[in-house]
Amino acid sequence: MMIKWGCLLGVVVFAGLLSGCTTTGPDGISVTHINKKAVSGERTMLGHAVLANRDCTSGNVPNTRITESPKHGKTEIVNEKVFRGDFKGDFAKCNSTKFPASVAYYTSTPGYIGKDELRSRISFRNGKIRDFIVEIDVVK
C-alpha cells in the first residue's frame, strides 16, 4: 500500500497541487506546504486524499478535517471519486481507475484578491497522520 496527498497520501494524495515542501512538526507529524492559485469567488479544488492498494482497489477514504479555516473564504470537504493519473512504479497501472477520495475545495469571498491560507489534517485508519498548510493566491 502506498500513501500520497497530490504529495499526499495504498497511495494518498492532496493532489495535483504540489509546489512546496514537506517538513516534520514538533509533534513528529509530517507537514506539507502547498501553494495554490484560486480565482476570486470561484470554487477551486485544492487537493484530494485517496488510499489505493497495489491491485488498484480502494482502501478506506482518509478522514480530512480543516484545523485552521481561511480568513477570506470558505472550504468544504466532500467525498467524490477521482482519477489520480500520475501514479508511478507499481501503481502506474492504477492511473485509469477512479478512487473514492476526500476532496478539499476553497471559495474566496467574492471580490477578494490577495493571500489566504488554510490548514488541514488527514488521518488514516492505519494511524498515519499528515498535516497540510495550503497557501492560496487569490486572483481576479
Protein backbone atom coordinates (compact mmCIF):
# COMPACT_ATOMS: atom_id res chain seq x y z
CA MET A 1 0.00 0.00 0.00
CA MET A 2 1.27 3.49 -0.83
CA ILE A 3 0.27 6.86 0.59
CA LYS A 4 0.21 10.16 -1.31
CA TRP A 5 -1.93 13.70 -0.72
CA GLY A 6 -1.29 15.33 -4.62
CA CYS A 7 2.10 14.88 -2.49
CA LEU A 8 -0.24 13.27 -0.04
CA LEU A 9 -1.35 10.13 1.00
CA GLY A 10 -2.04 2.10 -0.59
CA VAL A 11 -1.23 5.98 -2.32
CA VAL A 12 -2.52 9.11 -0.78
CA VAL A 13 -2.58 12.47 -2.39
CA PHE A 14 -3.61 16.10 -1.63
CA ALA A 15 -3.16 16.08 -5.22
CA GLY A 16 -2.19 17.87 -8.26
CA LEU A 17 -1.33 20.72 -6.10
CA LEU A 18 2.04 20.43 -5.01
CA SER A 19 4.56 23.02 -5.19
CA GLY A 20 6.08 23.10 -1.82
CA CYS A 21 7.99 21.06 0.68
CA THR A 22 7.45 18.61 3.49
CA THR A 23 8.83 19.09 6.99
CA THR A 24 8.22 17.49 10.37
CA GLY A 25 6.37 19.43 13.06
CA PRO A 26 7.36 19.46 16.74
CA ASP A 27 4.84 16.67 17.39
CA GLY A 28 6.58 14.43 14.81
CA ILE A 29 3.76 14.75 12.26
CA SER A 30 4.74 15.35 8.64
CA VAL A 31 3.71 18.83 7.43
CA THR A 32 3.40 19.51 3.70
CA HIS A 33 3.31 23.11 2.41
CA ILE A 34 1.31 23.61 -0.78
CA ASN A 35 0.88 26.70 -2.96
CA LYS A 36 -2.33 27.05 -4.96
CA LYS A 37 -3.97 29.73 -7.14
CA ALA A 38 -7.69 30.43 -7.00
CA VAL A 39 -9.90 32.86 -8.92
CA SER A 40 -11.80 35.22 -6.63
CA GLY A 41 -15.28 33.91 -5.84
CA GLU A 42 -14.82 30.65 -7.80
CA ARG A 43 -14.81 27.17 -6.28
CA THR A 44 -11.32 25.69 -6.62
CA MET A 45 -10.18 22.15 -5.84
CA LEU A 46 -7.20 22.33 -3.51
CA GLY A 47 -6.50 18.63 -3.44
CA HIS A 48 -7.72 15.19 -2.59
CA ALA A 49 -6.70 12.30 -0.39
CA VAL A 50 -7.01 8.74 -1.67
CA LEU A 51 -5.81 5.41 -0.43
CA ALA A 52 -5.03 2.93 -3.21
CA ASN A 53 -3.86 -0.66 -2.93
CA ARG A 54 -1.29 -2.23 -5.30
CA ASP A 55 -4.09 -4.17 -7.04
CA CYS A 56 -5.86 -0.85 -7.81
CA THR A 57 -8.64 -1.44 -5.31
CA SER A 58 -9.53 1.36 -2.97
CA GLY A 59 -8.57 1.48 0.67
CA ASN A 60 -10.65 3.41 3.19
CA VAL A 61 -11.19 7.08 2.38
CA PRO A 62 -8.91 9.07 4.68
CA ASN A 63 -10.50 11.42 7.21
CA THR A 64 -9.79 15.04 6.30
CA ARG A 65 -10.57 17.97 8.56
CA ILE A 66 -9.79 21.65 8.48
CA THR A 67 -7.69 22.62 11.50
CA GLU A 68 -7.49 26.32 10.61
CA SER A 69 -10.05 27.90 8.29
CA PRO A 70 -9.11 30.51 5.69
CA LYS A 71 -9.74 34.11 6.72
CA HIS A 72 -11.01 35.32 3.33
CA GLY A 73 -13.14 32.43 2.12
CA LYS A 74 -14.61 29.07 2.96
CA THR A 75 -13.60 25.46 2.48
CA GLU A 76 -15.59 22.30 2.08
CA ILE A 77 -14.53 18.68 2.31
CA VAL A 78 -16.58 16.25 0.22
CA ASN A 79 -16.29 12.59 -0.73
CA GLU A 80 -16.03 12.11 -4.50
CA LYS A 81 -14.49 9.66 -6.94
CA VAL A 82 -11.35 10.97 -8.64
CA PHE A 83 -8.72 9.84 -11.13
CA ARG A 84 -5.15 10.16 -9.90
CA GLY A 85 -3.49 9.87 -13.28
CA ASP A 86 0.05 10.42 -12.00
CA PHE A 87 0.86 7.20 -10.18
CA LYS A 88 4.32 5.81 -10.83
CA GLY A 89 6.08 2.48 -10.33
CA ASP A 90 3.90 -0.38 -9.08
CA PHE A 91 0.88 1.96 -9.02
CA ALA A 92 1.16 3.22 -12.64
CA LYS A 93 -1.37 0.59 -13.73
CA CYS A 94 -3.94 2.34 -11.50
CA ASN A 95 -3.90 5.64 -13.43
CA SER A 96 -7.15 4.85 -15.26
CA THR A 97 -9.01 3.86 -12.06
CA LYS A 98 -11.36 6.24 -10.25
CA PHE A 99 -10.90 6.12 -6.47
CA PRO A 100 -13.17 7.33 -3.66
CA ALA A 101 -11.44 10.36 -2.15
CA SER A 102 -11.74 13.09 0.40
CA VAL A 103 -11.66 16.29 -1.71
CA ALA A 104 -10.95 19.81 -0.43
CA TYR A 105 -12.48 22.85 -2.17
CA TYR A 106 -11.91 26.55 -1.49
CA THR A 107 -14.05 29.56 -2.47
CA SER A 108 -12.85 33.07 -1.62
CA THR A 109 -15.14 35.87 -0.57
CA PRO A 110 -16.34 37.42 -3.87
CA GLY A 111 -14.09 40.32 -4.86
CA TYR A 112 -11.27 39.37 -2.50
CA ILE A 113 -7.81 39.49 -4.11
CA GLY A 114 -4.71 38.54 -2.12
CA LYS A 115 -3.30 35.76 0.03
CA ASP A 116 -5.23 33.27 2.11
CA GLU A 117 -4.25 30.14 3.99
CA LEU A 118 -5.83 27.06 5.46
CA ARG A 119 -4.52 24.13 7.43
CA SER A 120 -5.82 20.59 7.33
CA ARG A 121 -5.11 17.20 8.85
CA ILE A 122 -5.55 13.87 7.11
CA SER A 123 -5.85 10.75 9.24
CA PHE A 124 -5.64 7.17 8.05
CA ARG A 125 -7.05 4.06 9.70
CA ASN A 126 -3.53 2.66 9.97
CA GLY A 127 -2.68 5.53 12.36
CA LYS A 128 -0.72 7.70 9.92
CA ILE A 129 -1.42 11.44 10.14
CA ARG A 130 -0.39 14.19 7.69
CA ASP A 131 -0.80 17.93 8.14
CA PHE A 132 -1.08 20.38 5.25
CA ILE A 133 -0.61 24.12 5.05
CA VAL A 134 -2.19 25.43 1.87
CA GLU A 135 -1.17 28.95 0.85
CA ILE A 136 -3.67 30.33 -1.64
CA ASP A 137 -3.02 33.17 -4.05
CA VAL A 138 -6.46 34.59 -4.87
CA VAL A 139 -6.50 36.40 -8.24
CA LYS A 140 -9.07 38.15 -10.46
